[in-house]
Short mmCIF file of C-alpha atoms in Angstrom, two decimals:
data_model
loop_
_atom_site.label_atom_id
_atom_site.label_comp_id
_atom_site.label_asym_id
_atom_site.label_seq_id
_atom_site.Cartn_x
_atom_site.Cartn_y
_atom_site.Cartn_z
CA UNK A 11 90.32 124.51 -24.14
CA UNK A 12 92.60 127.35 -25.30
CA UNK A 13 91.89 130.64 -23.55
CA UNK A 14 90.13 129.07 -20.53
CA UNK A 15 91.23 130.61 -17.22
CA UNK A 16 92.71 128.11 -14.76
CA UNK A 17 92.38 128.31 -11.00
CA UNK A 18 95.50 128.03 -8.79
CA UNK A 19 95.40 124.24 -8.41
CA UNK A 20 94.85 123.71 -12.13
CA UNK A 21 97.60 126.22 -12.85
CA UNK A 22 100.04 124.51 -10.47
CA UNK A 23 99.38 121.14 -12.11
CA UNK A 24 99.90 122.58 -15.59
CA UNK A 25 103.00 124.50 -14.48
CA UNK A 26 104.51 121.34 -12.99
CA UNK A 27 103.91 119.45 -16.21
CA UNK A 28 105.90 122.11 -18.08
CA UNK A 29 108.74 122.21 -15.53
CA UNK A 30 109.82 118.62 -15.17
CA UNK A 31 107.19 117.65 -12.61
CA UNK A 32 108.25 120.24 -10.01
CA UNK A 33 105.04 121.12 -8.12
CA UNK A 34 104.96 124.79 -7.03
CA UNK A 35 102.51 123.94 -4.26
CA UNK A 36 105.25 122.12 -2.34
CA UNK A 37 108.05 124.59 -3.13
CA UNK A 38 109.87 126.63 -0.51
CA UNK A 39 107.69 129.44 0.91
CA UNK A 40 109.52 132.22 -0.96
CA UNK A 41 109.39 130.35 -4.28
CA UNK A 42 105.74 129.42 -3.75
CA UNK A 43 104.86 133.03 -2.92
CA UNK A 44 106.66 134.30 -6.04
CA UNK A 45 104.91 131.80 -8.28
CA UNK A 46 101.52 132.58 -6.76
CA UNK A 47 102.18 136.29 -7.31
CA UNK A 48 103.03 135.58 -10.96
CA UNK A 49 99.88 133.48 -11.28
CA UNK A 50 97.61 136.21 -9.92
CA UNK A 51 99.15 138.87 -12.17
CA UNK A 52 98.97 136.50 -15.13
CA UNK A 53 95.34 135.72 -14.32
CA UNK A 54 94.47 139.43 -14.29
CA UNK A 55 96.27 140.06 -17.58
CA UNK A 56 94.50 137.08 -19.07
CA UNK A 57 91.15 138.52 -18.03
CA UNK A 58 92.20 141.75 -19.77
CA UNK A 59 92.95 139.68 -22.90
CA UNK A 60 96.64 140.52 -22.81
CA UNK A 61 98.61 137.61 -24.22
CA UNK A 62 102.03 136.30 -23.13
CA UNK A 63 103.92 137.63 -26.17
CA UNK A 64 103.44 141.35 -25.36
CA UNK A 65 104.61 140.66 -21.80
CA UNK A 66 107.71 138.91 -23.16
CA UNK A 67 108.45 141.89 -25.41
CA UNK A 68 108.08 144.30 -22.48
CA UNK A 69 110.49 142.15 -20.48
CA UNK A 70 113.13 142.33 -23.23
CA UNK A 71 112.72 146.10 -23.52
CA UNK A 72 113.18 146.46 -19.76
CA UNK A 73 116.40 144.45 -20.01
CA UNK A 74 117.68 146.61 -22.86
CA UNK A 75 117.20 149.65 -20.64
CA UNK A 76 119.62 148.29 -18.02
CA UNK A 77 122.89 149.03 -19.88
CA UNK A 78 121.44 152.35 -21.03
CA UNK A 79 120.80 153.42 -17.44
CA UNK A 80 123.85 152.21 -15.50
CA UNK A 81 126.08 154.96 -16.87
CA UNK A 82 124.02 157.67 -15.16
CA UNK A 83 126.02 159.38 -12.45
CA UNK A 84 124.96 158.47 -8.93
CA UNK A 85 121.76 156.48 -9.39
CA UNK A 86 122.61 154.57 -12.58
CA UNK A 87 123.34 151.15 -11.01
CA UNK A 88 120.25 151.44 -8.79
CA UNK A 89 118.03 152.20 -11.77
CA UNK A 90 119.62 149.27 -13.58
CA UNK A 91 118.80 147.01 -10.63
CA UNK A 92 115.21 148.24 -10.61
CA UNK A 93 114.81 147.39 -14.29
CA UNK A 94 116.36 143.96 -13.72
CA UNK A 95 113.71 143.36 -11.06
CA UNK A 96 110.90 144.56 -13.32
CA UNK A 97 112.21 142.39 -16.15
CA UNK A 98 112.30 139.38 -13.81
CA UNK A 99 108.66 140.01 -12.92
CA UNK A 100 107.76 140.21 -16.62
CA UNK A 101 109.69 136.99 -17.25
CA UNK A 102 107.63 135.16 -14.65
CA UNK A 103 104.36 136.75 -15.65
CA UNK A 104 104.55 135.98 -19.37
CA UNK A 105 104.70 132.26 -18.63
CA UNK A 106 101.98 132.66 -16.01
CA UNK A 107 99.70 134.32 -18.55
CA UNK A 108 100.28 131.47 -20.99
CA UNK A 109 99.63 128.76 -18.39
CA UNK A 110 96.76 130.51 -16.58
CA UNK A 111 94.90 131.10 -19.85
CA UNK A 112 95.84 127.66 -21.22
CA UNK A 113 97.70 129.21 -24.16
CA UNK A 114 101.10 127.55 -23.87
CA UNK A 115 102.71 126.80 -27.22
CA UNK A 116 106.05 125.38 -28.32
CA UNK A 117 106.72 128.58 -30.26
CA UNK A 118 106.06 130.65 -27.16
CA UNK A 119 108.55 128.49 -25.24
CA UNK A 120 111.20 129.26 -27.87
CA UNK A 121 110.43 132.99 -27.76
CA UNK A 122 110.69 132.98 -23.97
CA UNK A 123 114.07 131.22 -24.04
CA UNK A 124 115.44 133.67 -26.62
CA UNK A 125 114.14 136.59 -24.54
CA UNK A 126 115.91 135.23 -21.45
CA UNK A 127 119.24 134.98 -23.27
CA UNK A 128 118.88 138.50 -24.72
CA UNK A 129 118.03 139.84 -21.28
CA UNK A 130 121.06 138.25 -19.65
CA UNK A 131 123.28 139.61 -22.43
CA UNK A 132 121.95 143.09 -21.67
CA UNK A 133 122.67 142.69 -17.94
CA UNK A 134 126.19 141.49 -18.58
CA UNK A 135 126.72 144.40 -20.97
CA UNK A 136 125.80 146.67 -18.06
CA UNK A 137 128.38 144.87 -15.91
CA UNK A 138 131.01 145.52 -18.60
CA UNK A 139 130.06 149.19 -18.86
CA UNK A 140 130.51 149.52 -15.10
CA UNK A 141 134.04 148.13 -15.31
CA UNK A 142 133.92 144.32 -15.27
CA UNK A 143 136.62 142.80 -17.54
CA UNK A 144 135.33 141.82 -20.95
CA UNK A 145 136.79 138.30 -20.77
CA UNK A 146 135.07 137.67 -17.44
CA UNK A 147 131.77 138.99 -18.78
CA UNK A 148 132.09 136.77 -21.86
CA UNK A 149 132.79 133.75 -19.62
CA UNK A 150 129.68 134.47 -17.55
CA UNK A 151 127.52 134.71 -20.64
CA UNK A 152 129.05 131.66 -22.28
CA UNK A 153 128.66 129.41 -19.25
CA UNK A 154 125.05 130.49 -18.75
CA UNK A 155 124.23 129.88 -22.40
CA UNK A 156 125.97 126.49 -22.27
CA UNK A 157 123.91 125.55 -19.19
CA UNK A 158 120.66 126.11 -21.08
CA UNK A 159 121.99 124.52 -24.27
CA UNK A 160 123.05 121.33 -22.49
CA UNK A 161 119.62 120.94 -20.89
CA UNK A 162 117.84 121.54 -24.21
CA UNK A 163 120.02 119.02 -26.05
CA UNK A 164 119.61 116.48 -23.25
CA UNK A 165 115.83 116.76 -23.49
CA UNK A 166 116.10 116.26 -27.25
CA UNK A 167 118.25 113.19 -26.59
CA UNK A 168 115.59 111.62 -24.39
CA UNK A 169 115.91 113.10 -20.89
CA UNK A 170 112.32 113.31 -19.66
CA UNK A 171 112.77 115.74 -16.75
CA UNK A 172 114.83 118.86 -16.04
CA UNK A 173 117.75 116.73 -14.82
CA UNK A 174 118.71 118.83 -11.78
CA UNK A 175 117.92 122.17 -10.23
CA UNK A 176 121.44 123.62 -10.13
CA UNK A 177 123.00 126.64 -8.45
CA UNK A 178 123.37 128.24 -11.88
CA UNK A 179 119.71 128.45 -12.86
CA UNK A 180 117.99 131.53 -14.25
CA UNK A 181 116.72 132.76 -10.82
CA UNK A 182 120.31 132.71 -9.54
CA UNK A 183 121.46 134.83 -12.46
CA UNK A 184 118.64 137.30 -11.79
CA UNK A 185 119.72 137.58 -8.15
CA UNK A 186 123.39 138.09 -9.05
CA UNK A 187 122.48 140.81 -11.56
CA UNK A 188 120.10 142.52 -9.14
CA UNK A 189 122.28 142.48 -6.03
CA UNK A 190 125.48 143.03 -8.02
CA UNK A 191 124.13 146.30 -9.39
CA UNK A 192 122.79 147.40 -6.00
CA UNK A 193 126.09 146.71 -4.22
CA UNK A 194 128.06 148.35 -7.04
CA UNK A 195 125.83 151.41 -6.69
CA UNK A 196 126.37 151.55 -2.93
CA UNK A 197 130.13 151.16 -3.38
CA UNK A 198 130.09 153.96 -5.94
CA UNK A 199 128.46 156.29 -3.45
CA UNK A 200 131.41 155.74 -1.12
CA UNK A 201 134.07 156.01 -3.80
CA UNK A 202 133.51 156.04 -7.56
CA UNK A 203 136.63 153.91 -8.03
CA UNK A 204 135.02 151.07 -6.06
CA UNK A 205 132.28 150.48 -8.63
CA UNK A 206 134.45 148.59 -11.13
CA UNK A 207 135.94 146.31 -8.47
CA UNK A 208 132.55 145.56 -6.95
CA UNK A 209 130.88 144.71 -10.26
CA UNK A 210 133.91 142.55 -11.15
CA UNK A 211 133.31 140.59 -7.94
CA UNK A 212 129.65 140.16 -8.89
CA UNK A 213 130.66 138.91 -12.34
CA UNK A 214 133.09 136.48 -10.73
CA UNK A 215 130.29 135.12 -8.54
CA UNK A 216 128.16 134.70 -11.69
CA UNK A 217 130.97 132.75 -13.39
CA UNK A 218 131.60 130.51 -10.38
CA UNK A 219 127.92 129.68 -9.89
CA UNK A 220 127.38 129.14 -13.62
CA UNK A 221 130.42 126.86 -13.84
CA UNK A 222 129.47 124.81 -10.80
CA UNK A 223 125.85 124.62 -11.98
CA UNK A 224 126.98 123.39 -15.38
CA UNK A 225 128.96 120.62 -13.67
CA UNK A 226 125.88 119.64 -11.64
CA UNK A 227 123.76 119.56 -14.76
CA UNK A 228 126.24 117.52 -16.80
CA UNK A 229 126.41 114.94 -13.99
CA UNK A 230 122.60 114.72 -13.80
CA UNK A 231 122.27 114.50 -17.59
CA UNK A 232 124.82 111.68 -17.72
CA UNK A 233 122.91 109.67 -15.11
CA UNK A 234 119.52 110.35 -16.73
CA UNK A 235 120.59 109.37 -20.23
CA UNK A 236 122.46 106.26 -19.08
CA UNK A 237 119.34 105.15 -17.15
CA UNK A 238 117.14 105.97 -20.15
CA UNK A 239 119.42 104.11 -22.56
#
């Protein structure tokens, strides 16, 4: 029934059904703890009758703040990293609200995917503003978008599961954005000229992981669709 609050076990079962059968109850301890945290926050918001869409909007707004903040002298990259972290929490919680309150919809899934891509574009814009080359930033964004596009098209073509959990998934991109901004901020405290080089290295890591992850996904999609066909 729509709007009914789910307990943790019910939530985990529903979450697994929406994520290719991956059961959060048997995930690695850190992943399981993160998902349980998102569930509890989502449960509370559901009790307060706050729906997933407002949380998604807040997450996008937090992401938009990142490139606006990184230019601040001294603490800009650190503030950007903080807002990346808050946006990542919102990104997990909006889905948790939807699942915990049994209000998942196909339209909400589309909104969430669009919000993720907008958020990553904002983070990469912050990288560019800090000195990362535009071509490298564009490659990072393009490979990440292609990763998600390939999976979506493969599902439309008949792939029943997520195909593969690659090194280029959304949580990886969150970590690269978060730690890249923190390290760039620390480097800038030592020497302002180090910021651009450090954020360029972070962007390079993003590109390498996104490219390798895309290769993993394409291989898994090929196997899945050949088996399905």
